[in-house]
Amino acid sequence: MGKSNFIGFACAYTPLALVHAAGFTPCRVLPNVDCPDQAAQLLHDNLCPHVKRILDRAMSGNLPELEGMIFMNSCDAMRRLYDAWQIVRPDVKTIFVDLPVTASESAVAFFRDELQRVAGILETWGGTAITREKVADSIQQYNQLAESFGRLRHTVQNGGVANGPVMLQEACNMASCEVPEKAVGYLETLLAKPGIQPQEDGVPIYLFGNILPEPEAFSLFEACGARVIGEDLCTGSRLFKKIAGDTSGGTCGDILLDLAEGILSGQPCARTFDGSQPGRLARDIVAEARSRNVRGVIGYTVKFCDPYIARLPGIREALKKEGIPFLFLEGDCTMRSVEQQKTRIEAFIEMLR
Amino acid sequence: MMMEYFANLEAGLQAAINNGNASPRKLYALEIARLGKRLYSGQDKVAWCGITAPFDLLNAMGVTSCFVEFIGAMLASTGTVGTFLEETDHIGYSSDACSYHRAVSGAAIKGLMPEPALLIGTTNPCSGGLAVLENLADQFHKKLFVLHIPQDESRENVAYLAGQMRDMAGFVSDLTGVSLDPERLKDVIGHTNEARAIMAEVYDLAKTAPSPLTNKELSNFGIVMALFLGTEASVTIAEAYRDEFSRRITENSVDAKNEKFRLLWIQNRIQFKNPIEKLLSDSYQATIVIDELNDITWEPIDTDNIFEGLARRSISIPFNGTIQNRVKHLQKLALEYNVDGAINPCNWGCRQGTGARGLIDEGLRAVGVPVLNLEVDCIDSRKFTEGQFRTRIEAFVEMMDSKKA
């Protein structure tokens, strides 16, 4: 192991269990850190603020000490971030992981081989030898973390925790830079705290989108009268998801195949879809909203996100057909932009009351 | 509207050719008109595709196939694109998205996209194009097959993509009822290889100084020719260009005084009518001697391993993989064609291409080639600010001039 044991990542599709199995600590490089805007030197203004702000951090040296960085080939913007990173931070080793857009059998097999390649590189970076048992153990620990988050999210979304949404996002941010065993311990401490009488005064809302790591944003939603009772964000519930398969630590089965399938077939970002079920994202959002009996849906994405931009008209239409009010917000990974949306959120909630 | 447009275009071009006014560009445009007619005929089995789909394979299976961006470009060139872009505004399709894709989406809303039999998406070159294909599949209730184009040509990656292409052939067969005839495929790939070899000659001829081509002649050529691969027409068009360029070189018919500057054009041309190419040639004696996509990046396809060859070709497109690949390719073109400068029309909304503007700039500067980045929407003429472009081009030419001196 080298100077630190952090491996940076920037995408919810990153195989965290593999990083952990190699003895490293996955550390999400979040964009919501204040540093000078410099990314435009290399990347066009029309790239999403998520990648630009991560590049700003890299250029400013505003990063934890990283043993390496994993980039997922999730979208054009993330590919360009990888490219720019090579120039601004050649001192930080990188892995670029190709990521299929579907979970077909051949795509899963391909991704499994990519994971095998990643495992090999992690070992050369000073990680411990990655065995089937270690990967199975790491998956189990992340499954435990996903389960703990599930319980905490349930409690928070039922209004049983004071300042719950803010605390939940803080916990998510913390867990994204911590080994799962410690993160689980922290979550269990939170779960053990005495709850409050469930508050149901806010308007129930379903929230979907991509990058919203600022706990203050959730505070803002609450302040505007919204109660987020379901969420699908890559800085939230999509980050820690349960991986199925044989994680018993035995010798049967291909654990990397299980991991690949688990990652690709989890709740998808807009960039992942099933060609035989086009438009499914919109239907999934409607189904989630219906099942939670919310009064409205808020979509929040960073600007210039092509996978969401293209799907939003379909999502808007599907929600309209079902009579579910919808508010769409675009942000730039700073609280400045969220604050600007305050009036719109308040008006939306007022309309739903 | 589009059927009428393509039919008129075909008739006009055919009449001109019959009257002895043939030119390589007219033959090329004639084939575009014929493709357009087939797409809108209502008779053909149509596949809407991503840019790196194997069009020759689809041709071999009797499917009239085309990448969707073609329609965006056509609408721009006919000057009608504004209406379709406005349609997308109405449904909340952000104007921050690529206008090629917005135009196609607008056309679909207005019923101007022919109903496909199937769709083939490709992960290369961009996320936006793939998303539009998913939307079209949803709108038409048709099935979409996605080709995941891996990032490099490793043996495993080639085998993976070749496997996907075999599956794709099965998918097409299931939906069209037409099986892939191996002998027919061999014939088609024979045409592909023939066209490939002649196109390589055409590009080689363009390296001559002074270059035998004019600024317009090879615009969009490489990317559109992919649609005709596998057909006899592709061979005929390539031959016409080769013969014409050879003649011009042999007969010394290009005046060296008209080529003060040699330029590399990055990515795609601006698709609506605009004065830039004429301005470059007439006012500044600047010739666009090479477009980024006018290059052969793939080996001839082995007719005993066709799917592997098709896979290698799709992976080899310079937009694929990391920007280092693309920059390396641009550097190679810049040196081979001995260019004085490069123009990069930074199409607003293009994350994969324009997003890397600064990286491309840096890469070409490393081989002594300055880049003019034009902030432009290559489709939406309403955003075109001619005066500003003239000023920027003038300054760029002055800079190249002082560098030469």
PDB file of C-alpha atoms in Angstrom, chain B residues 33-123:
ATOM      1  CA  ALA B  33     -31.253  11.915 -52.701  1.00  0.00           C
ATOM      2  CA  ARG B  34     -31.857   8.249 -53.512  1.00  0.00           C
ATOM      3  CA  LEU B  35     -31.248   7.224 -49.922  1.00  0.00           C
ATOM      4  CA  GLY B  36     -33.629   9.954 -48.771  1.00  0.00           C
ATOM      5  CA  LYS B  37     -36.272   8.730 -51.202  1.00  0.00           C
ATOM      6  CA  ARG B  38     -35.926   5.179 -49.966  1.00  0.00           C
ATOM      7  CA  LEU B  39     -36.157   6.287 -46.352  1.00  0.00           C
ATOM      8  CA  TYR B  40     -39.383   8.175 -47.042  1.00  0.00           C
ATOM      9  CA  SER B  41     -40.881   5.821 -49.630  1.00  0.00           C
ATOM     10  CA  GLY B  42     -42.920   3.864 -47.131  1.00  0.00           C
ATOM     11  CA  GLN B  43     -41.874   0.758 -49.053  1.00  0.00           C
ATOM     12  CA  ASP B  44     -38.483  -0.037 -47.584  1.00  0.00           C
ATOM     13  CA  LYS B  45     -37.648  -1.647 -44.290  1.00  0.00           C
ATOM     14  CA  VAL B  46     -35.998   1.260 -42.518  1.00  0.00           C
ATOM     15  CA  ALA B  47     -33.557   1.193 -39.605  1.00  0.00           C
ATOM     16  CA  TRP B  48     -32.679   4.361 -37.684  1.00  0.00           C
ATOM     17  CA  CYS B  49     -29.184   3.953 -36.369  1.00  0.00           C
ATOM     18  CA  GLY B  50     -26.258   5.386 -34.509  1.00  0.00           C
ATOM     19  CA  ILE B  51     -23.338   6.751 -36.491  1.00  0.00           C
ATOM     20  CA  THR B  52     -21.050   3.746 -36.115  1.00  0.00           C
ATOM     21  CA  ALA B  53     -23.566   1.061 -37.042  1.00  0.00           C
ATOM     22  CA  PRO B  54     -22.409  -1.406 -39.740  1.00  0.00           C
ATOM     23  CA  PHE B  55     -24.454   0.005 -42.600  1.00  0.00           C
ATOM     24  CA  ASP B  56     -23.022  -2.439 -45.132  1.00  0.00           C
ATOM     25  CA  LEU B  57     -24.246  -5.347 -43.024  1.00  0.00           C
ATOM     26  CA  LEU B  58     -27.689  -3.765 -42.954  1.00  0.00           C
ATOM     27  CA  ASN B  59     -27.503  -3.147 -46.710  1.00  0.00           C
ATOM     28  CA  ALA B  60     -26.717  -6.844 -47.146  1.00  0.00           C
ATOM     29  CA  MET B  61     -29.909  -7.660 -45.268  1.00  0.00           C
ATOM     30  CA  GLY B  62     -32.049  -5.409 -47.431  1.00  0.00           C
ATOM     31  CA  VAL B  63     -32.555  -2.774 -44.750  1.00  0.00           C
ATOM     32  CA  THR B  64     -32.425   0.900 -45.698  1.00  0.00           C
ATOM     33  CA  SER B  65     -30.476   2.326 -42.826  1.00  0.00           C
ATOM     34  CA  CYS B  66     -29.318   5.744 -41.817  1.00  0.00           C
ATOM     35  CA  PHE B  67     -27.969   7.527 -38.760  1.00  0.00           C
ATOM     36  CA  VAL B  68     -30.531   9.919 -37.328  1.00  0.00           C
ATOM     37  CA  GLU B  69     -28.214  12.924 -37.424  1.00  0.00           C
ATOM     38  CA  PHE B  70     -28.490  12.770 -41.222  1.00  0.00           C
ATOM     39  CA  ILE B  71     -32.063  14.029 -40.937  1.00  0.00           C
ATOM     40  CA  GLY B  72     -30.998  16.897 -38.672  1.00  0.00           C
ATOM     41  CA  ALA B  73     -28.380  17.893 -41.221  1.00  0.00           C
ATOM     42  CA  MET B  74     -30.879  17.647 -44.097  1.00  0.00           C
ATOM     43  CA  LEU B  75     -33.391  19.840 -42.302  1.00  0.00           C
ATOM     44  CA  ALA B  76     -30.643  22.373 -41.650  1.00  0.00           C
ATOM     45  CA  SER B  77     -29.486  22.358 -45.255  1.00  0.00           C
ATOM     46  CA  THR B  78     -33.024  22.949 -46.487  1.00  0.00           C
ATOM     47  CA  GLY B  79     -33.416  25.910 -44.131  1.00  0.00           C
ATOM     48  CA  THR B  80     -36.453  24.429 -42.399  1.00  0.00           C
ATOM     49  CA  VAL B  81     -34.877  23.275 -39.175  1.00  0.00           C
ATOM     50  CA  GLY B  82     -36.123  26.154 -37.019  1.00  0.00           C
ATOM     51  CA  THR B  83     -39.696  24.834 -36.968  1.00  0.00           C
ATOM     52  CA  PHE B  84     -38.541  21.444 -35.754  1.00  0.00           C
ATOM     53  CA  LEU B  85     -36.262  22.826 -33.091  1.00  0.00           C
ATOM     54  CA  GLU B  86     -39.160  24.911 -31.819  1.00  0.00           C
ATOM     55  CA  GLU B  87     -41.235  21.738 -31.497  1.00  0.00           C
ATOM     56  CA  THR B  88     -38.679  20.374 -29.068  1.00  0.00           C
ATOM     57  CA  ASP B  89     -38.745  23.629 -27.113  1.00  0.00           C
ATOM     58  CA  HIS B  90     -42.464  23.070 -26.600  1.00  0.00           C
ATOM     59  CA  ILE B  91     -41.970  19.652 -25.026  1.00  0.00           C
ATOM     60  CA  GLY B  92     -39.208  20.827 -22.730  1.00  0.00           C
ATOM     61  CA  TYR B  93     -36.250  19.385 -24.625  1.00  0.00           C
ATOM     62  CA  SER B  94     -33.506  21.667 -23.412  1.00  0.00           C
ATOM     63  CA  SER B  95     -31.843  23.927 -25.937  1.00  0.00           C
ATOM     64  CA  ASP B  96     -28.569  22.937 -24.266  1.00  0.00           C
ATOM     65  CA  ALA B  97     -28.817  19.624 -26.112  1.00  0.00           C
ATOM     66  CA  CYS B  98     -27.255  18.905 -29.484  1.00  0.00           C
ATOM     67  CA  SER B  99     -29.309  20.486 -32.271  1.00  0.00           C
ATOM     68  CA  TYR B 100     -28.816  17.495 -34.551  1.00  0.00           C
ATOM     69  CA  HIS B 101     -30.713  15.459 -31.996  1.00  0.00           C
ATOM     70  CA  ARG B 102     -33.271  18.125 -31.204  1.00  0.00           C
ATOM     71  CA  ALA B 103     -34.017  18.519 -34.904  1.00  0.00           C
ATOM     72  CA  VAL B 104     -34.587  14.787 -35.268  1.00  0.00           C
ATOM     73  CA  SER B 105     -36.818  14.767 -32.208  1.00  0.00           C
ATOM     74  CA  GLY B 106     -38.768  17.712 -33.582  1.00  0.00           C
ATOM     75  CA  ALA B 107     -39.146  15.942 -36.903  1.00  0.00           C
ATOM     76  CA  ALA B 108     -40.470  12.869 -35.102  1.00  0.00           C
ATOM     77  CA  ILE B 109     -43.031  14.976 -33.233  1.00  0.00           C
ATOM     78  CA  LYS B 110     -44.165  16.528 -36.497  1.00  0.00           C
ATOM     79  CA  GLY B 111     -44.498  13.086 -38.095  1.00  0.00           C
ATOM     80  CA  LEU B 112     -41.576  13.695 -40.402  1.00  0.00           C
ATOM     81  CA  MET B 113     -39.487  10.720 -39.359  1.00  0.00           C
ATOM     82  CA  PRO B 114     -40.484   7.606 -41.291  1.00  0.00           C
ATOM     83  CA  GLU B 115     -41.575   4.755 -39.064  1.00  0.00           C
ATOM     84  CA  PRO B 116     -38.657   2.334 -38.786  1.00  0.00           C
ATOM     85  CA  ALA B 117     -38.840  -1.437 -38.742  1.00  0.00           C
ATOM     86  CA  LEU B 118     -36.139  -1.406 -36.086  1.00  0.00           C
ATOM     87  CA  LEU B 119     -33.452   0.740 -34.498  1.00  0.00           C
ATOM     88  CA  ILE B 120     -29.746   0.133 -33.942  1.00  0.00           C
ATOM     89  CA  GLY B 121     -28.092   2.323 -31.317  1.00  0.00           C
ATOM     90  CA  THR B 122     -24.348   2.698 -30.923  1.00  0.00           C
ATOM     91  CA  THR B 123     -22.541   3.887 -27.818  1.00  0.00           C
TER      92      THR B 123
END
